[in-house]
C-alpha cells in the first residue's frame, strides 16, 4: 500500500512539473529502434515508477512491474556490473543523470550492458544546477565516441523539458536526449 501511495505522489508531482523526458525518450527510441519490438530486451535503469514503459505502451503492465521488482533488487544490491555484458537491445536512463543522483561513469556500464548494434538512450536536465554535471557527461560521451565504442544517432536539446521549480529559474527548464548506437 505504501508503494502505491508513493507512486501516486511521484506521478502527481511529475504531472504538475509537466515532465516530458519519459515521452521524449520513448519517442526517440521508437524512431531509431527497428528491431523486433515484441522480442526486444530492454533495461530501464533508475526506472522509478515506470513512466518510460508507460509511454512505450507496453501491453501487460502487471507483468512488467513483476519483472521490474525482480530485477530492482539485483540492480540495487549489485549494480549493472553484475549483469551479463551485451544482454540488452535497448538501455534507457531517464531522469537520473544529474548532480546528486548517479555518477557520470555509469554510461560505461550502460554501454557494457548493451548488445552490439543496440541503443542507449539517456536524458539530462540543462538547468543551472546541472550544467557542470552535463558538461562532464558530454565529455564522457564524446570520449567514448572517440574510442569508437558507439556513435551518436540523436542529440536533441529540448527547451520545455519541465517546469522550473527554483527561484532562479522561471517558466520551463531545458534538457537533452541522447541516443547512441553501440558499434
PDB file of C-alpha atoms in Angstrom:
ATOM      1  CA  UNK A   1       0.000   0.000   0.000  1.00  0.00           C
ATOM      2  CA  UNK A   2       2.836   2.392   0.834  1.00  0.00           C
ATOM      3  CA  UNK A   3       4.424   1.728  -2.559  1.00  0.00           C
ATOM      4  CA  UNK A   4       1.157   2.599  -4.311  1.00  0.00           C
ATOM      5  CA  UNK A   5       0.847   5.836  -2.313  1.00  0.00           C
ATOM      6  CA  UNK A   6       4.455   6.821  -3.086  1.00  0.00           C
ATOM      7  CA  UNK A   7       3.946   6.050  -6.786  1.00  0.00           C
ATOM      8  CA  UNK A   8       0.802   8.174  -6.793  1.00  0.00           C
ATOM      9  CA  UNK A   9       2.644  11.093  -5.149  1.00  0.00           C
ATOM     10  CA  UNK A  10       5.615  10.743  -7.530  1.00  0.00           C
ATOM     11  CA  UNK A  11       3.378  10.579 -10.608  1.00  0.00           C
ATOM     12  CA  UNK A  12       1.312  13.532  -9.346  1.00  0.00           C
ATOM     13  CA  UNK A  13       4.479  15.596  -8.853  1.00  0.00           C
ATOM     14  CA  UNK A  14       5.661  14.643 -12.319  1.00  0.00           C
ATOM     15  CA  UNK A  15       2.320  15.716 -13.805  1.00  0.00           C
ATOM     16  CA  UNK A  16       2.470  19.094 -12.014  1.00  0.00           C
ATOM     17  CA  UNK A  17       6.009  19.645 -13.348  1.00  0.00           C
ATOM     18  CA  UNK A  18       4.870  18.802 -16.894  1.00  0.00           C
ATOM     19  CA  UNK A  19       7.879  16.477 -17.015  1.00  0.00           C
ATOM     20  CA  UNK A  20       8.354  15.489 -20.656  1.00  0.00           C
ATOM     21  CA  UNK A  21      11.548  13.391 -20.527  1.00  0.00           C
ATOM     22  CA  UNK A  22       9.835   9.957 -20.443  1.00  0.00           C
ATOM     23  CA  UNK A  23       7.733  10.654 -23.539  1.00  0.00           C
ATOM     24  CA  UNK A  24      10.664  12.286 -25.351  1.00  0.00           C
ATOM     25  CA  UNK A  25      12.891   9.288 -24.625  1.00  0.00           C
ATOM     26  CA  UNK A  26      10.215   6.803 -25.699  1.00  0.00           C
ATOM     27  CA  UNK A  27       9.661   8.698 -28.959  1.00  0.00           C
ATOM     28  CA  UNK A  28      13.397   8.793 -29.663  1.00  0.00           C
ATOM     29  CA  UNK A  29      13.776   5.076 -29.009  1.00  0.00           C
ATOM     30  CA  UNK A  30      10.803   4.311 -31.255  1.00  0.00           C
ATOM     31  CA  UNK A  31      12.315   6.403 -34.035  1.00  0.00           C
ATOM     32  CA  UNK A  32      15.648   4.588 -34.042  1.00  0.00           C
ATOM     33  CA  UNK A  33      14.949   1.019 -32.927  1.00  0.00           C
ATOM     34  CA  UNK A  34      13.950  -1.025 -35.962  1.00  0.00           C
ATOM     35  CA  UNK A  35      14.280  -4.497 -34.428  1.00  0.00           C
ATOM     36  CA  UNK A  36      11.514  -6.859 -33.348  1.00  0.00           C
ATOM     37  CA  UNK A  37       9.721  -4.836 -30.683  1.00  0.00           C
ATOM     38  CA  UNK A  38       7.978  -7.883 -29.213  1.00  0.00           C
ATOM     39  CA  UNK A  39      11.286  -9.723 -28.701  1.00  0.00           C
ATOM     40  CA  UNK A  40      13.395  -6.711 -27.667  1.00  0.00           C
ATOM     41  CA  UNK A  41      15.149  -6.959 -24.313  1.00  0.00           C
ATOM     42  CA  UNK A  42      15.022  -3.531 -22.660  1.00  0.00           C
ATOM     43  CA  UNK A  43      16.689  -2.318 -19.478  1.00  0.00           C
ATOM     44  CA  UNK A  44      15.184   0.776 -17.846  1.00  0.00           C
ATOM     45  CA  UNK A  45      17.821   1.955 -15.357  1.00  0.00           C
ATOM     46  CA  UNK A  46      16.550   4.030 -12.422  1.00  0.00           C
ATOM     47  CA  UNK A  47      13.043   3.436 -13.730  1.00  0.00           C
ATOM     48  CA  UNK A  48      11.199   4.952 -10.767  1.00  0.00           C
ATOM     49  CA  UNK A  49       7.532   4.206 -11.305  1.00  0.00           C
ATOM     50  CA  UNK A  50       7.926   3.109 -14.915  1.00  0.00           C
ATOM     51  CA  UNK A  51       6.896   6.287 -16.759  1.00  0.00           C
ATOM     52  CA  UNK A  52       9.053   5.417 -19.779  1.00  0.00           C
ATOM     53  CA  UNK A  53       7.450   1.987 -20.057  1.00  0.00           C
ATOM     54  CA  UNK A  54       4.010   3.587 -19.891  1.00  0.00           C
ATOM     55  CA  UNK A  55       4.969   5.852 -22.774  1.00  0.00           C
ATOM     56  CA  UNK A  56       6.066   2.851 -24.851  1.00  0.00           C
ATOM     57  CA  UNK A  57       2.535   1.451 -24.390  1.00  0.00           C
ATOM     58  CA  UNK A  58       3.542  -1.955 -23.090  1.00  0.00           C
ATOM     59  CA  UNK A  59       0.660  -4.421 -23.193  1.00  0.00           C
ATOM     60  CA  UNK A  60       0.976  -6.089 -19.809  1.00  0.00           C
ATOM     61  CA  UNK A  61       1.834  -3.590 -17.096  1.00  0.00           C
ATOM     62  CA  UNK A  62       1.382  -6.175 -14.323  1.00  0.00           C
ATOM     63  CA  UNK A  63       3.970  -8.487 -15.902  1.00  0.00           C
ATOM     64  CA  UNK A  64       6.328  -5.547 -16.419  1.00  0.00           C
ATOM     65  CA  UNK A  65       6.004  -4.470 -12.782  1.00  0.00           C
ATOM     66  CA  UNK A  66       6.698  -8.011 -11.564  1.00  0.00           C
ATOM     67  CA  UNK A  67       9.775  -8.242 -13.778  1.00  0.00           C
ATOM     68  CA  UNK A  68      10.971  -4.828 -12.624  1.00  0.00           C
ATOM     69  CA  UNK A  69      10.543  -5.760  -8.975  1.00  0.00           C
ATOM     70  CA  UNK A  70      12.612  -8.899  -9.517  1.00  0.00           C
ATOM     71  CA  UNK A  71      15.448  -7.064 -11.171  1.00  0.00           C
ATOM     72  CA  UNK A  72      15.325  -3.978  -8.949  1.00  0.00           C
ATOM     73  CA  UNK A  73      16.824  -5.842  -6.032  1.00  0.00           C
ATOM     74  CA  UNK A  74      19.630  -7.060  -8.257  1.00  0.00           C
ATOM     75  CA  UNK A  75      20.296  -3.579  -9.555  1.00  0.00           C
ATOM     76  CA  UNK A  76      20.174  -2.018  -6.126  1.00  0.00           C
ATOM     77  CA  UNK A  77      22.462  -4.557  -4.490  1.00  0.00           C
ATOM     78  CA  UNK A  78      24.884  -5.483  -7.277  1.00  0.00           C
ATOM     79  CA  UNK A  79      24.628  -2.672  -9.816  1.00  0.00           C
ATOM     80  CA  UNK A  80      24.867  -3.037 -13.570  1.00  0.00           C
ATOM     81  CA  UNK A  81      28.257  -4.734 -13.431  1.00  0.00           C
ATOM     82  CA  UNK A  82      26.578  -7.915 -12.161  1.00  0.00           C
ATOM     83  CA  UNK A  83      24.559  -8.249 -15.376  1.00  0.00           C
ATOM     84  CA  UNK A  84      25.918 -10.240 -18.314  1.00  0.00           C
ATOM     85  CA  UNK A  85      27.613  -7.991 -20.889  1.00  0.00           C
ATOM     86  CA  UNK A  86      25.766  -7.372 -24.138  1.00  0.00           C
ATOM     87  CA  UNK A  87      22.390  -8.587 -22.898  1.00  0.00           C
ATOM     88  CA  UNK A  88      20.050  -5.728 -23.853  1.00  0.00           C
ATOM     89  CA  UNK A  89      18.770  -4.433 -27.193  1.00  0.00           C
ATOM     90  CA  UNK A  90      17.915  -1.076 -25.625  1.00  0.00           C
ATOM     91  CA  UNK A  91      19.146   0.508 -22.401  1.00  0.00           C
ATOM     92  CA  UNK A  92      17.441   3.656 -21.188  1.00  0.00           C
ATOM     93  CA  UNK A  93      18.088   6.002 -18.269  1.00  0.00           C
ATOM     94  CA  UNK A  94      15.681   8.913 -17.875  1.00  0.00           C
ATOM     95  CA  UNK A  95      15.817  11.467 -15.089  1.00  0.00           C
ATOM     96  CA  UNK A  96      18.780  10.065 -13.145  1.00  0.00           C
ATOM     97  CA  UNK A  97      21.741  11.580 -14.999  1.00  0.00           C
ATOM     98  CA  UNK A  98      22.108  14.670 -12.863  1.00  0.00           C
ATOM     99  CA  UNK A  99      24.057  16.047  -9.952  1.00  0.00           C
ATOM    100  CA  UNK A 100      23.457  14.126  -6.754  1.00  0.00           C
ATOM    101  CA  UNK A 101      21.937  11.088  -8.454  1.00  0.00           C
ATOM    102  CA  UNK A 102      24.155   8.751 -10.490  1.00  0.00           C
ATOM    103  CA  UNK A 103      27.814   9.308 -11.377  1.00  0.00           C
ATOM    104  CA  UNK A 104      28.750  10.091 -14.972  1.00  0.00           C
ATOM    105  CA  UNK A 105      30.773   6.886 -15.293  1.00  0.00           C
ATOM    106  CA  UNK A 106      27.521   4.882 -15.240  1.00  0.00           C
ATOM    107  CA  UNK A 107      27.386   5.421 -19.017  1.00  0.00           C
ATOM    108  CA  UNK A 108      30.199   2.874 -19.429  1.00  0.00           C
ATOM    109  CA  UNK A 109      28.099   0.323 -17.536  1.00  0.00           C
ATOM    110  CA  UNK A 110      25.118   1.147 -19.746  1.00  0.00           C
ATOM    111  CA  UNK A 111      27.352   0.564 -22.761  1.00  0.00           C
ATOM    112  CA  UNK A 112      28.618  -2.790 -21.438  1.00  0.00           C
ATOM    113  CA  UNK A 113      25.065  -3.992 -20.830  1.00  0.00           C
ATOM    114  CA  UNK A 114      24.003  -3.247 -24.415  1.00  0.00           C
ATOM    115  CA  UNK A 115      24.267  -5.694 -27.328  1.00  0.00           C
ATOM    116  CA  UNK A 116      26.423  -4.673 -30.296  1.00  0.00           C
ATOM    117  CA  UNK A 117      24.091  -2.723 -32.583  1.00  0.00           C
ATOM    118  CA  UNK A 118      21.854  -1.903 -29.615  1.00  0.00           C
ATOM    119  CA  UNK A 119      20.802   1.534 -28.432  1.00  0.00           C
ATOM    120  CA  UNK A 120      21.475   3.519 -25.289  1.00  0.00           C
ATOM    121  CA  UNK A 121      19.027   6.359 -24.554  1.00  0.00           C
ATOM    122  CA  UNK A 122      19.961   8.920 -21.906  1.00  0.00           C
ATOM    123  CA  UNK A 123      18.434  12.170 -20.714  1.00  0.00           C
ATOM    124  CA  UNK A 124      19.632  15.009 -18.524  1.00  0.00           C
ATOM    125  CA  UNK A 125      18.470  18.442 -17.436  1.00  0.00           C
ATOM    126  CA  UNK A 126      20.179  21.600 -18.696  1.00  0.00           C
ATOM    127  CA  UNK A 127      19.236  23.904 -15.856  1.00  0.00           C
ATOM    128  CA  UNK A 128      21.820  25.975 -13.986  1.00  0.00           C
ATOM    129  CA  UNK A 129      22.238  23.496 -11.105  1.00  0.00           C
ATOM    130  CA  UNK A 130      23.081  20.662 -13.528  1.00  0.00           C
ATOM    131  CA  UNK A 131      25.351  22.402 -16.059  1.00  0.00           C
ATOM    132  CA  UNK A 132      28.638  21.152 -14.600  1.00  0.00           C
ATOM    133  CA  UNK A 133      27.314  17.576 -14.468  1.00  0.00           C
ATOM    134  CA  UNK A 134      26.004  17.860 -18.045  1.00  0.00           C
ATOM    135  CA  UNK A 135      29.400  19.107 -19.254  1.00  0.00           C
ATOM    136  CA  UNK A 136      31.131  16.120 -17.577  1.00  0.00           C
ATOM    137  CA  UNK A 137      28.561  13.770 -19.070  1.00  0.00           C
ATOM    138  CA  UNK A 138      29.081  15.165 -22.563  1.00  0.00           C
ATOM    139  CA  UNK A 139      32.879  14.860 -22.209  1.00  0.00           C
ATOM    140  CA  UNK A 140      32.446  11.171 -21.337  1.00  0.00           C
ATOM    141  CA  UNK A 141      30.017  10.591 -24.218  1.00  0.00           C
ATOM    142  CA  UNK A 142      32.452  12.251 -26.641  1.00  0.00           C
ATOM    143  CA  UNK A 143      35.390  10.264 -25.232  1.00  0.00           C
ATOM    144  CA  UNK A 144      33.511   7.022 -25.847  1.00  0.00           C
ATOM    145  CA  UNK A 145      32.762   8.146 -29.409  1.00  0.00           C
ATOM    146  CA  UNK A 146      36.467   8.872 -29.948  1.00  0.00           C
ATOM    147  CA  UNK A 147      37.241   5.380 -28.613  1.00  0.00           C
ATOM    148  CA  UNK A 148      34.890   4.126 -31.361  1.00  0.00           C
ATOM    149  CA  UNK A 149      32.670   2.337 -28.860  1.00  0.00           C
ATOM    150  CA  UNK A 150      29.476   3.889 -30.150  1.00  0.00           C
ATOM    151  CA  UNK A 151      28.064   6.528 -32.447  1.00  0.00           C
ATOM    152  CA  UNK A 152      25.598   9.285 -31.642  1.00  0.00           C
ATOM    153  CA  UNK A 153      22.411   8.835 -33.663  1.00  0.00           C
ATOM    154  CA  UNK A 154      20.433  11.590 -31.967  1.00  0.00           C
ATOM    155  CA  UNK A 155      21.039  14.586 -29.774  1.00  0.00           C
ATOM    156  CA  UNK A 156      18.019  16.746 -29.026  1.00  0.00           C
ATOM    157  CA  UNK A 157      18.107  19.868 -26.879  1.00  0.00           C
ATOM    158  CA  UNK A 158      14.552  20.487 -25.640  1.00  0.00           C
ATOM    159  CA  UNK A 159      13.613  23.915 -24.291  1.00  0.00           C
ATOM    160  CA  UNK A 160      10.385  22.949 -22.493  1.00  0.00           C
ATOM    161  CA  UNK A 161      11.772  19.972 -20.559  1.00  0.00           C
ATOM    162  CA  UNK A 162       9.891  20.538 -17.313  1.00  0.00           C
ATOM    163  CA  UNK A 163       8.562  23.391 -15.236  1.00  0.00           C
ATOM    164  CA  UNK A 164      11.187  25.289 -13.276  1.00  0.00           C
ATOM    165  CA  UNK A 165      10.964  24.930  -9.516  1.00  0.00           C
ATOM    166  CA  UNK A 166      13.820  27.050  -8.218  1.00  0.00           C
ATOM    167  CA  UNK A 167      13.618  30.768  -7.554  1.00  0.00           C
ATOM    168  CA  UNK A 168      16.499  31.372 -10.001  1.00  0.00           C
ATOM    169  CA  UNK A 169      14.579  29.882 -12.944  1.00  0.00           C
ATOM    170  CA  UNK A 170      11.207  30.754 -14.434  1.00  0.00           C
ATOM    171  CA  UNK A 171       8.844  29.029 -16.820  1.00  0.00           C
ATOM    172  CA  UNK A 172      10.471  25.853 -18.095  1.00  0.00           C
ATOM    173  CA  UNK A 173      13.989  24.482 -17.882  1.00  0.00           C
ATOM    174  CA  UNK A 174      15.632  22.750 -20.817  1.00  0.00           C
ATOM    175  CA  UNK A 175      17.011  19.246 -21.104  1.00  0.00           C
ATOM    176  CA  UNK A 176      18.619  16.873 -23.573  1.00  0.00           C
ATOM    177  CA  UNK A 177      18.006  13.444 -25.064  1.00  0.00           C
ATOM    178  CA  UNK A 178      20.969  11.402 -26.326  1.00  0.00           C
ATOM    179  CA  UNK A 179      20.694   8.193 -28.345  1.00  0.00           C
ATOM    180  CA  UNK A 180      23.849   6.193 -29.022  1.00  0.00           C
ATOM    181  CA  UNK A 181      24.243   3.027 -31.085  1.00  0.00           C
ATOM    182  CA  UNK A 182      26.816   0.536 -29.825  1.00  0.00           C
ATOM    183  CA  UNK A 183      29.326  -0.424 -32.508  1.00  0.00           C
TER     184      UNK A 183
END
